[in-house]
């Protein structure tokens, strides 16, 4: 059984897709053991509690410095002892130590086709604003492993979504979520739970 820790900051629709995937059996042999939000008002925390999942808020705002926040965060991760950490719209930079200890066991969902519209400053609605500004015809979402960079780790799955002439950042965000994110995040977890994802030389192979 793959034990999953999900980290969230906002609405938690991707978290919900994982909860639903496990409930429906499209994700097998996996269990969410804990949800951590950096934001006390995150609706994701309500989603977790409704599903009966242990959920807690660890906010950098509630610590006097970054080091203390990291310490608390690492303790909460260690307590949960996950096999996989899923960043589902988590807008906080992870402690370096966590990335080292959990190498190739942390995944992130990003709302574009990496390497387009990613990196520092590209998150949430901003990603879709930039895609529309550039006039791309196709965008999408990416699930990747997390390394020391921002959105630079090995890519596991991507799905393309067509941009429509009358799209707004909001309409595009919604379609990218529905058509790509809520599908490929559960799919990636199912592949990992099945032991089918290998990383070699910075690239993912799916068996
Ligand atoms: C999602 O669109 C996710 O891809 C994005 O934040 C949103 C969270 O929504 N993540 C990033 O931009 C990370 N760089 P949700 O809370 O409803 O899942």
PDB file of N, CA and C in Angstrom, residues 5-84:
ATOM      1  N   UNK A   5       1.312  11.487   1.162  1.00  0.00           N
ATOM      2  CA  UNK A   5       1.102  12.765   1.852  1.00  0.00           C
ATOM      3  C   UNK A   5       0.814  13.790   0.762  1.00  0.00           C
ATOM      4  N   UNK A   6      -0.283  14.539   0.905  1.00  0.00           N
ATOM      5  CA  UNK A   6      -0.612  15.565  -0.091  1.00  0.00           C
ATOM      6  C   UNK A   6      -0.417  16.944   0.530  1.00  0.00           C
ATOM      7  N   UNK A   7       0.316  17.818  -0.172  1.00  0.00           N
ATOM      8  CA  UNK A   7       0.530  19.197   0.284  1.00  0.00           C
ATOM      9  C   UNK A   7      -0.260  20.139  -0.611  1.00  0.00           C
ATOM     10  N   UNK A   8      -0.991  21.061   0.011  1.00  0.00           N
ATOM     11  CA  UNK A   8      -1.920  21.926  -0.712  1.00  0.00           C
ATOM     12  C   UNK A   8      -1.832  23.361  -0.185  1.00  0.00           C
ATOM     13  N   UNK A   9      -2.311  24.296  -1.017  1.00  0.00           N
ATOM     14  CA  UNK A   9      -2.397  25.694  -0.563  1.00  0.00           C
ATOM     15  C   UNK A   9      -3.776  26.295  -0.778  1.00  0.00           C
ATOM     16  N   UNK A  10      -4.542  25.727  -1.717  1.00  0.00           N
ATOM     17  CA  UNK A  10      -5.759  26.430  -2.134  1.00  0.00           C
ATOM     18  C   UNK A  10      -7.023  25.593  -2.071  1.00  0.00           C
ATOM     19  N   UNK A  11      -7.738  25.579  -3.191  1.00  0.00           N
ATOM     20  CA  UNK A  11      -9.060  24.955  -3.242  1.00  0.00           C
ATOM     21  C   UNK A  11      -9.051  23.447  -3.114  1.00  0.00           C
ATOM     22  N   UNK A  12      -7.993  22.830  -3.582  1.00  0.00           N
ATOM     23  CA  UNK A  12      -7.864  21.389  -3.404  1.00  0.00           C
ATOM     24  C   UNK A  12      -8.635  20.536  -4.394  1.00  0.00           C
ATOM     25  N   UNK A  13      -8.861  21.057  -5.615  1.00  0.00           N
ATOM     26  CA  UNK A  13      -9.583  20.219  -6.585  1.00  0.00           C
ATOM     27  C   UNK A  13      -8.720  19.037  -7.042  1.00  0.00           C
ATOM     28  N   UNK A  14      -7.411  19.256  -7.095  1.00  0.00           N
ATOM     29  CA  UNK A  14      -6.527  18.128  -7.447  1.00  0.00           C
ATOM     30  C   UNK A  14      -6.481  17.094  -6.322  1.00  0.00           C
ATOM     31  N   UNK A  15      -6.469  17.572  -5.086  1.00  0.00           N
ATOM     32  CA  UNK A  15      -6.570  16.657  -3.942  1.00  0.00           C
ATOM     33  C   UNK A  15      -7.851  15.833  -4.077  1.00  0.00           C
ATOM     34  N   UNK A  16      -8.959  16.505  -4.419  1.00  0.00           N
ATOM     35  CA  UNK A  16     -10.251  15.822  -4.560  1.00  0.00           C
ATOM     36  C   UNK A  16     -10.181  14.745  -5.645  1.00  0.00           C
ATOM     37  N   UNK A  17      -9.479  15.054  -6.738  1.00  0.00           N
ATOM     38  CA  UNK A  17      -9.352  14.071  -7.828  1.00  0.00           C
ATOM     39  C   UNK A  17      -8.619  12.820  -7.330  1.00  0.00           C
ATOM     40  N   UNK A  18      -7.665  13.017  -6.436  1.00  0.00           N
ATOM     41  CA  UNK A  18      -6.929  11.862  -5.893  1.00  0.00           C
ATOM     42  C   UNK A  18      -7.812  11.095  -4.897  1.00  0.00           C
ATOM     43  N   UNK A  19      -8.516  11.838  -4.042  1.00  0.00           N
ATOM     44  CA  UNK A  19      -9.448  11.187  -3.092  1.00  0.00           C
ATOM     45  C   UNK A  19     -10.463  10.352  -3.878  1.00  0.00           C
ATOM     46  N   UNK A  20     -11.041  10.948  -4.926  1.00  0.00           N
ATOM     47  CA  UNK A  20     -12.063  10.259  -5.733  1.00  0.00           C
ATOM     48  C   UNK A  20     -11.469   9.051  -6.462  1.00  0.00           C
ATOM     49  N   UNK A  21     -10.255   9.217  -6.979  1.00  0.00           N
ATOM     50  CA  UNK A  21      -9.582   8.115  -7.695  1.00  0.00           C
ATOM     51  C   UNK A  21      -9.387   6.907  -6.795  1.00  0.00           C
ATOM     52  N   UNK A  22      -8.998   7.181  -5.545  1.00  0.00           N
ATOM     53  CA  UNK A  22      -8.805   6.074  -4.599  1.00  0.00           C
ATOM     54  C   UNK A  22     -10.165   5.437  -4.269  1.00  0.00           C
ATOM     55  N   UNK A  23     -11.186   6.298  -4.067  1.00  0.00           N
ATOM     56  CA  UNK A  23     -12.525   5.778  -3.719  1.00  0.00           C
ATOM     57  C   UNK A  23     -13.109   4.931  -4.859  1.00  0.00           C
ATOM     58  N   UNK A  24     -12.869   5.375  -6.114  1.00  0.00           N
ATOM     59  CA  UNK A  24     -13.437   4.659  -7.275  1.00  0.00           C
ATOM     60  C   UNK A  24     -12.611   3.437  -7.663  1.00  0.00           C
ATOM     61  N   UNK A  25     -11.377   3.396  -7.171  1.00  0.00           N
ATOM     62  CA  UNK A  25     -10.505   2.273  -7.523  1.00  0.00           C
ATOM     63  C   UNK A  25      -9.703   2.502  -8.795  1.00  0.00           C
ATOM     64  N   UNK A  26      -9.718   3.734  -9.338  1.00  0.00           N
ATOM     65  CA  UNK A  26      -8.834   3.998 -10.489  1.00  0.00           C
ATOM     66  C   UNK A  26      -7.393   4.195 -10.007  1.00  0.00           C
ATOM     67  N   UNK A  27      -7.255   4.519  -8.720  1.00  0.00           N
ATOM     68  CA  UNK A  27      -5.930   4.453  -8.084  1.00  0.00           C
ATOM     69  C   UNK A  27      -6.012   3.286  -7.099  1.00  0.00           C
ATOM     70  N   UNK A  28      -5.162   2.283  -7.338  1.00  0.00           N
ATOM     71  CA  UNK A  28      -5.193   1.087  -6.466  1.00  0.00           C
ATOM     72  C   UNK A  28      -3.963   1.050  -5.565  1.00  0.00           C
ATOM     73  N   UNK A  29      -4.118   0.345  -4.469  1.00  0.00           N
ATOM     74  CA  UNK A  29      -2.978   0.150  -3.550  1.00  0.00           C
ATOM     75  C   UNK A  29      -2.363   1.451  -3.073  1.00  0.00           C
ATOM     76  N   UNK A  30      -3.213   2.438  -2.803  1.00  0.00           N
ATOM     77  CA  UNK A  30      -2.709   3.725  -2.316  1.00  0.00           C
ATOM     78  C   UNK A  30      -3.679   4.289  -1.286  1.00  0.00           C
ATOM     79  N   UNK A  31      -3.115   5.075  -0.384  1.00  0.00           N
ATOM     80  CA  UNK A  31      -3.920   5.636   0.707  1.00  0.00           C
ATOM     81  C   UNK A  31      -3.323   6.991   1.064  1.00  0.00           C
ATOM     82  N   UNK A  32      -4.193   8.021   1.214  1.00  0.00           N
ATOM     83  CA  UNK A  32      -3.680   9.326   1.656  1.00  0.00           C
ATOM     84  C   UNK A  32      -3.605   9.286   3.177  1.00  0.00           C
ATOM     85  N   UNK A  33      -2.390   9.429   3.716  1.00  0.00           N
ATOM     86  CA  UNK A  33      -2.232   9.310   5.172  1.00  0.00           C
ATOM     87  C   UNK A  33      -2.305  10.669   5.863  1.00  0.00           C
ATOM     88  N   UNK A  34      -2.039  11.740   5.102  1.00  0.00           N
ATOM     89  CA  UNK A  34      -2.075  13.067   5.717  1.00  0.00           C
ATOM     90  C   UNK A  34      -2.150  14.136   4.628  1.00  0.00           C
ATOM     91  N   UNK A  35      -2.834  15.240   4.964  1.00  0.00           N
ATOM     92  CA  UNK A  35      -2.836  16.424   4.089  1.00  0.00           C
ATOM     93  C   UNK A  35      -2.258  17.576   4.902  1.00  0.00           C
ATOM     94  N   UNK A  36      -1.306  18.302   4.295  1.00  0.00           N
ATOM     95  CA  UNK A  36      -0.740  19.490   4.951  1.00  0.00           C
ATOM     96  C   UNK A  36      -1.012  20.701   4.073  1.00  0.00           C
ATOM     97  N   UNK A  37      -1.560  21.749   4.689  1.00  0.00           N
ATOM     98  CA  UNK A  37      -1.744  23.022   3.977  1.00  0.00           C
ATOM     99  C   UNK A  37      -0.909  24.090   4.677  1.00  0.00           C
ATOM    100  N   UNK A  38      -0.404  25.025   3.897  1.00  0.00           N
ATOM    101  CA  UNK A  38       0.303  26.172   4.493  1.00  0.00           C
ATOM    102  C   UNK A  38      -0.679  27.301   4.794  1.00  0.00           C
ATOM    103  N   UNK A  39      -1.935  27.063   4.428  1.00  0.00           N
ATOM    104  CA  UNK A  39      -2.943  28.121   4.485  1.00  0.00           C
ATOM    105  C   UNK A  39      -4.144  27.629   5.302  1.00  0.00           C
ATOM    106  N   UNK A  40      -4.361  28.280   6.423  1.00  0.00           N
ATOM    107  CA  UNK A  40      -5.436  27.874   7.336  1.00  0.00           C
ATOM    108  C   UNK A  40      -6.818  27.909   6.678  1.00  0.00           C
ATOM    109  N   UNK A  41      -6.995  28.816   5.695  1.00  0.00           N
ATOM    110  CA  UNK A  41      -8.311  28.973   5.052  1.00  0.00           C
ATOM    111  C   UNK A  41      -8.479  28.117   3.796  1.00  0.00           C
ATOM    112  N   UNK A  42      -7.512  27.269   3.542  1.00  0.00           N
ATOM    113  CA  UNK A  42      -7.563  26.443   2.340  1.00  0.00           C
ATOM    114  C   UNK A  42      -8.768  25.495   2.383  1.00  0.00           C
ATOM    115  N   UNK A  43      -9.580  25.537   1.312  1.00  0.00           N
ATOM    116  CA  UNK A  43     -10.747  24.642   1.263  1.00  0.00           C
ATOM    117  C   UNK A  43     -10.301  23.172   1.174  1.00  0.00           C
ATOM    118  N   UNK A  44      -9.064  22.984   0.734  1.00  0.00           N
ATOM    119  CA  UNK A  44      -8.513  21.623   0.660  1.00  0.00           C
ATOM    120  C   UNK A  44      -8.548  20.943   2.026  1.00  0.00           C
ATOM    121  N   UNK A  45      -8.359  21.702   3.092  1.00  0.00           N
ATOM    122  CA  UNK A  45      -8.387  21.116   4.443  1.00  0.00           C
ATOM    123  C   UNK A  45      -9.779  20.566   4.750  1.00  0.00           C
ATOM    124  N   UNK A  46     -10.813  21.289   4.325  1.00  0.00           N
ATOM    125  CA  UNK A  46     -12.194  20.825   4.513  1.00  0.00           C
ATOM    126  C   UNK A  46     -12.432  19.549   3.705  1.00  0.00           C
ATOM    127  N   UNK A  47     -11.923  19.544   2.465  1.00  0.00           N
ATOM    128  CA  UNK A  47     -12.089  18.338   1.630  1.00  0.00           C
ATOM    129  C   UNK A  47     -11.460  17.127   2.324  1.00  0.00           C
ATOM    130  N   UNK A  48     -10.253  17.332   2.879  1.00  0.00           N
ATOM    131  CA  UNK A  48      -9.553  16.224   3.538  1.00  0.00           C
ATOM    132  C   UNK A  48     -10.363  15.734   4.734  1.00  0.00           C
ATOM    133  N   UNK A  49     -10.814  16.685   5.560  1.00  0.00           N
ATOM    134  CA  UNK A  49     -11.553  16.282   6.767  1.00  0.00           C
ATOM    135  C   UNK A  49     -12.841  15.555   6.395  1.00  0.00           C
ATOM    136  N   UNK A  50     -13.536  16.048   5.359  1.00  0.00           N
ATOM    137  CA  UNK A  50     -14.774  15.404   4.896  1.00  0.00           C
ATOM    138  C   UNK A  50     -14.503  13.952   4.484  1.00  0.00           C
ATOM    139  N   UNK A  51     -13.317  13.733   3.927  1.00  0.00           N
ATOM    140  CA  UNK A  51     -12.976  12.378   3.486  1.00  0.00           C
ATOM    141  C   UNK A  51     -12.376  11.546   4.626  1.00  0.00           C
ATOM    142  N   UNK A  52     -12.320  12.138   5.820  1.00  0.00           N
ATOM    143  CA  UNK A  52     -11.802  11.394   6.975  1.00  0.00           C
ATOM    144  C   UNK A  52     -10.286  11.281   6.985  1.00  0.00           C
ATOM    145  N   UNK A  53      -9.618  12.228   6.331  1.00  0.00           N
ATOM    146  CA  UNK A  53      -8.144  12.174   6.262  1.00  0.00           C
ATOM    147  C   UNK A  53      -7.557  13.155   7.272  1.00  0.00           C
ATOM    148  N   UNK A  54      -6.518  12.726   7.936  1.00  0.00           N
ATOM    149  CA  UNK A  54      -5.784  13.572   8.886  1.00  0.00           C
ATOM    150  C   UNK A  54      -5.282  14.821   8.139  1.00  0.00           C
ATOM    151  N   UNK A  55      -5.656  16.007   8.632  1.00  0.00           N
ATOM    152  CA  UNK A  55      -5.307  17.238   7.904  1.00  0.00           C
ATOM    153  C   UNK A  55      -4.802  18.281   8.877  1.00  0.00           C
ATOM    154  N   UNK A  56      -3.703  18.938   8.508  1.00  0.00           N
ATOM    155  CA  UNK A  56      -3.207  19.992   9.392  1.00  0.00           C
ATOM    156  C   UNK A  56      -2.641  21.160   8.604  1.00  0.00           C
ATOM    157  N   UNK A  57      -2.627  22.324   9.281  1.00  0.00           N
ATOM    158  CA  UNK A  57      -2.075  23.525   8.679  1.00  0.00           C
ATOM    159  C   UNK A  57      -0.731  23.818   9.329  1.00  0.00           C
ATOM    160  N   UNK A  58       0.277  24.008   8.482  1.00  0.00           N
ATOM    161  CA  UNK A  58       1.578  24.478   8.973  1.00  0.00           C
ATOM    162  C   UNK A  58       1.921  25.690   8.127  1.00  0.00           C
ATOM    163  N   UNK A  59       1.731  26.858   8.718  1.00  0.00           N
ATOM    164  CA  UNK A  59       1.884  28.097   7.948  1.00  0.00           C
ATOM    165  C   UNK A  59       3.179  28.802   8.320  1.00  0.00           C
ATOM    166  N   UNK A  60       3.971  29.203   7.306  1.00  0.00           N
ATOM    167  CA  UNK A  60       5.206  29.949   7.609  1.00  0.00           C
ATOM    168  C   UNK A  60       4.922  31.216   8.413  1.00  0.00           C
ATOM    169  N   UNK A  61       3.716  31.762   8.215  1.00  0.00           N
ATOM    170  CA  UNK A  61       3.330  33.000   8.918  1.00  0.00           C
ATOM    171  C   UNK A  61       3.291  32.809  10.439  1.00  0.00           C
ATOM    172  N   UNK A  62       3.099  31.569  10.856  1.00  0.00           N
ATOM    173  CA  UNK A  62       2.957  31.303  12.287  1.00  0.00           C
ATOM    174  C   UNK A  62       4.281  30.931  12.961  1.00  0.00           C
ATOM    175  N   UNK A  63       5.386  31.105  12.215  1.00  0.00           N
ATOM    176  CA  UNK A  63       6.719  30.828  12.788  1.00  0.00           C
ATOM    177  C   UNK A  63       7.584  32.073  12.669  1.00  0.00           C
ATOM    178  N   UNK A  64       8.502  32.226  13.622  1.00  0.00           N
ATOM    179  CA  UNK A  64       9.298  33.457  13.628  1.00  0.00           C
ATOM    180  C   UNK A  64      10.324  33.465  12.497  1.00  0.00           C
ATOM    181  N   UNK A  65      10.775  32.283  12.069  1.00  0.00           N
ATOM    182  CA  UNK A  65      11.680  32.263  10.902  1.00  0.00           C
ATOM    183  C   UNK A  65      11.472  30.981  10.088  1.00  0.00           C
ATOM    184  N   UNK A  66      12.096  30.992   8.920  1.00  0.00           N
ATOM    185  CA  UNK A  66      11.940  29.909   7.955  1.00  0.00           C
ATOM    186  C   UNK A  66      12.426  28.573   8.529  1.00  0.00           C
ATOM    187  N   UNK A  67      13.508  28.643   9.313  1.00  0.00           N
ATOM    188  CA  UNK A  67      14.097  27.425   9.866  1.00  0.00           C
ATOM    189  C   UNK A  67      13.096  26.689  10.770  1.00  0.00           C
ATOM    190  N   UNK A  68      12.400  27.470  11.599  1.00  0.00           N
ATOM    191  CA  UNK A  68      11.429  26.848  12.513  1.00  0.00           C
ATOM    192  C   UNK A  68      10.243  26.264  11.747  1.00  0.00           C
ATOM    193  N   UNK A  69       9.832  26.989  10.705  1.00  0.00           N
ATOM    194  CA  UNK A  69       8.748  26.479   9.852  1.00  0.00           C
ATOM    195  C   UNK A  69       9.181  25.150   9.229  1.00  0.00           C
ATOM    196  N   UNK A  70      10.400  25.123   8.675  1.00  0.00           N
ATOM    197  CA  UNK A  70      10.904  23.904   8.038  1.00  0.00           C
ATOM    198  C   UNK A  70      10.968  22.742   9.026  1.00  0.00           C
ATOM    199  N   UNK A  71      11.406  23.041  10.235  1.00  0.00           N
ATOM    200  CA  UNK A  71      11.518  22.002  11.256  1.00  0.00           C
ATOM    201  C   UNK A  71      10.151  21.362  11.538  1.00  0.00           C
ATOM    202  N   UNK A  72       9.158  22.228  11.691  1.00  0.00           N
ATOM    203  CA  UNK A  72       7.805  21.769  11.965  1.00  0.00           C
ATOM    204  C   UNK A  72       7.251  20.953  10.795  1.00  0.00           C
ATOM    205  N   UNK A  73       7.527  21.463   9.596  1.00  0.00           N
ATOM    206  CA  UNK A  73       7.046  20.808   8.382  1.00  0.00           C
ATOM    207  C   UNK A  73       7.679  19.412   8.260  1.00  0.00           C
ATOM    208  N   UNK A  74       9.003  19.352   8.487  1.00  0.00           N
ATOM    209  CA  UNK A  74       9.709  18.071   8.369  1.00  0.00           C
ATOM    210  C   UNK A  74       9.213  17.072   9.413  1.00  0.00           C
ATOM    211  N   UNK A  75       8.927  17.573  10.619  1.00  0.00           N
ATOM    212  CA  UNK A  75       8.409  16.684  11.669  1.00  0.00           C
ATOM    213  C   UNK A  75       7.055  16.106  11.246  1.00  0.00           C
ATOM    214  N   UNK A  76       6.207  16.964  10.668  1.00  0.00           N
ATOM    215  CA  UNK A  76       4.874  16.511  10.231  1.00  0.00           C
ATOM    216  C   UNK A  76       4.981  15.491   9.103  1.00  0.00           C
ATOM    217  N   UNK A  77       5.990  15.646   8.260  1.00  0.00           N
ATOM    218  CA  UNK A  77       6.202  14.675   7.175  1.00  0.00           C
ATOM    219  C   UNK A  77       6.703  13.357   7.778  1.00  0.00           C
ATOM    220  N   UNK A  78       7.693  13.455   8.651  1.00  0.00           N
ATOM    221  CA  UNK A  78       8.271  12.240   9.252  1.00  0.00           C
ATOM    222  C   UNK A  78       7.218  11.434  10.005  1.00  0.00           C
ATOM    223  N   UNK A  79       6.351  12.129  10.737  1.00  0.00           N
ATOM    224  CA  UNK A  79       5.268  11.455  11.478  1.00  0.00           C
ATOM    225  C   UNK A  79       4.383  10.643  10.537  1.00  0.00           C
ATOM    226  N   UNK A  80       4.097  11.221   9.370  1.00  0.00           N
ATOM    227  CA  UNK A  80       3.204  10.550   8.412  1.00  0.00           C
ATOM    228  C   UNK A  80       3.930   9.413   7.698  1.00  0.00           C
ATOM    229  N   UNK A  81       5.261   9.486   7.648  1.00  0.00           N
ATOM    230  CA  UNK A  81       6.108   8.477   6.990  1.00  0.00           C
ATOM    231  C   UNK A  81       5.561   8.055   5.619  1.00  0.00           C
ATOM    232  N   UNK A  82       5.395   9.003   4.716  1.00  0.00           N
ATOM    233  CA  UNK A  82       4.810   8.646   3.412  1.00  0.00           C
ATOM    234  C   UNK A  82       5.823   7.962   2.485  1.00  0.00           C
ATOM    235  N   UNK A  83       5.283   7.206   1.523  1.00  0.00           N
ATOM    236  CA  UNK A  83       6.128   6.659   0.454  1.00  0.00           C
ATOM    237  C   UNK A  83       6.215   7.668  -0.688  1.00  0.00           C
ATOM    238  N   UNK A  84       5.180   8.503  -0.791  1.00  0.00           N
ATOM    239  CA  UNK A  84       5.104   9.477  -1.890  1.00  0.00           C
ATOM    240  C   UNK A  84       4.521  10.789  -1.357  1.00  0.00           C
TER     241      UNK A  84
END
